[in-house]
Amino acid sequence: MSNIQHDATHAPAGMTFFATSDITALTKGRALLTRNVTEGSTIGWVPANLGIGTHGHIVDEIPFGSTGDLRIKPDFASRRTIRGVPDQPDLDFVFGDIVHTDGQPWSCCARTILKDALAALHDEFGITLTCAFEHEFVDRDATYPHHPFSFRSFRSAEPIGTQLLNAMVESGLEPESWLPEYGHHQFEITTRPSAAVEACDRAILIRDLVRDVYSANGHRATFSPVVEPGGSGSGVHIHFSLSDDEGRNLAWDADRPGRVSELAGSFVAGILRDSPDMTSLFAPLTVSYQRLVPSNWSSARAFLGLHNREALVRIVPTVEIGGRDPQKQLHFEFRGADGGANPWLLLGSLVRAGLEGLREELAPAEVITGELDMEGAHRELTALPSSLSEALDRLEQSERVRTWLPSEYLQTFLRIKRLEVEEMAPLSLTQQCEAYADAY
Ligand code: GLU
Ligand code: MG
């Protein structure tokens, strides 16, 4: 009989990836052996990492140098096992908050920025946000003839679609629907609503999971907002509802326009008021502005629309078939964002904007019904910036939006994005689309 003892340290082991997401909205982090992960485990991080731009280098003129140490502290409530991705081993995965080495929160952690905004919304107004993200993306390597929403396109995308939905189910990402979208080889995946931070965590992971499943099938999926000049846009739509601690829908008021309560109307008014100043936070790529144009079912103007897909904030239709209660369902959809945006930062800024609307008791946003009349009634609607460079100017000069971000975060964001504008400027639009499609 062998006298060799079983040595646990030589046994095959799985890994746990500790993750964060940065200004470029790319998922980053490192892995430990799962058997070594304890409740107290953290991993090392560096302040200057925040300055890594889309091109993969730390940009110059940021407030972080070669010194300083941080930790990614896992939020074990976000732990899950990623399963069902063809050709990939199961992987334990956990999002973390970035903290100093003494455990104090780091002001530039986007996940913490969101959590602080949500806490303020709850503390001051007793409001809890529930969210669900819808993601559109394009299969760059599909060759079959695509027809919008068609069963034929649905079938042509198999077995990728089934693999993807199963991987999402097995990984706890709660997919809701899957469809061939309008654009050429464009698809959309939606998830069930969840608490706001969890919804953003899912949004971050879904993008990686989609790219993984496609890549296992020899295809490249991209969340870039536009893959070819003049083509359909791919958006990231955020559904959100406002409820109190008893779960009552605070957005509902049967007697008001659009059945939107005064409270929710002020929250949305805050978002609309500051949206031109925060456009670079939700549409942060040069090509984002090819998508945010009129008549593209995305949004070029800041308005609240009843069931209108050109609205920046849409009142989502309720389904009342069979006597279903609309009161529980009424909620909003923010339609301006795209896959270049960090979901924590993006939702954090929407919450801050809404919160300011509530604090200042802004007049509820006007509910626009029907199609826009740009020659008449809606001529004066506020337009969103039409380029990244204009959007960055707006952010830099903003009265409020810039104060929601720690100055070091703002400075780094602006530096990365200004440089991105400079680097993209000599490229043709087609080349810019390709560069972003590769990155996202
Ligand atoms: N593709 C559109 C966008 O860029 C949205 C289409 C839709 O309403 O789903 O946001
Ligand atoms: Mg869609």
PDB file of C-alpha atoms in Angstrom, residues 7 44 61 92 134 155 180 205 329 362 365 405:
ATOM      1  CA  ASP A   7      -1.629  16.449  -0.519  1.00  0.00           C
ATOM      2  CA  GLY A  44      -3.865  43.872  -4.996  1.00  0.00           C
ATOM      3  CA  GLU A  61      -1.238  63.614 -17.083  1.00  0.00           C
ATOM      4  CA  ASP A  92     -16.037  31.221  -9.651  1.00  0.00           C
ATOM      5  CA  GLU A 134     -31.227  45.265 -22.209  1.00  0.00           C
ATOM      6  CA  ARG A 155     -32.436  29.713 -36.202  1.00  0.00           C
ATOM      7  CA  PRO A 180     -32.759  38.792 -33.625  1.00  0.00           C
ATOM      8  CA  LEU A 205     -20.695  40.091 -16.906  1.00  0.00           C
ATOM      9  CA  GLN A 329     -45.693  47.619 -13.731  1.00  0.00           C
ATOM     10  CA  LEU A 362     -38.132  70.232  -9.929  1.00  0.00           C
ATOM     11  CA  ALA A 365     -40.923  66.253 -16.479  1.00  0.00           C
ATOM     12  CA  LEU A 405     -17.367  62.397  -9.338  1.00  0.00           C
TER      13      LEU A 405
END
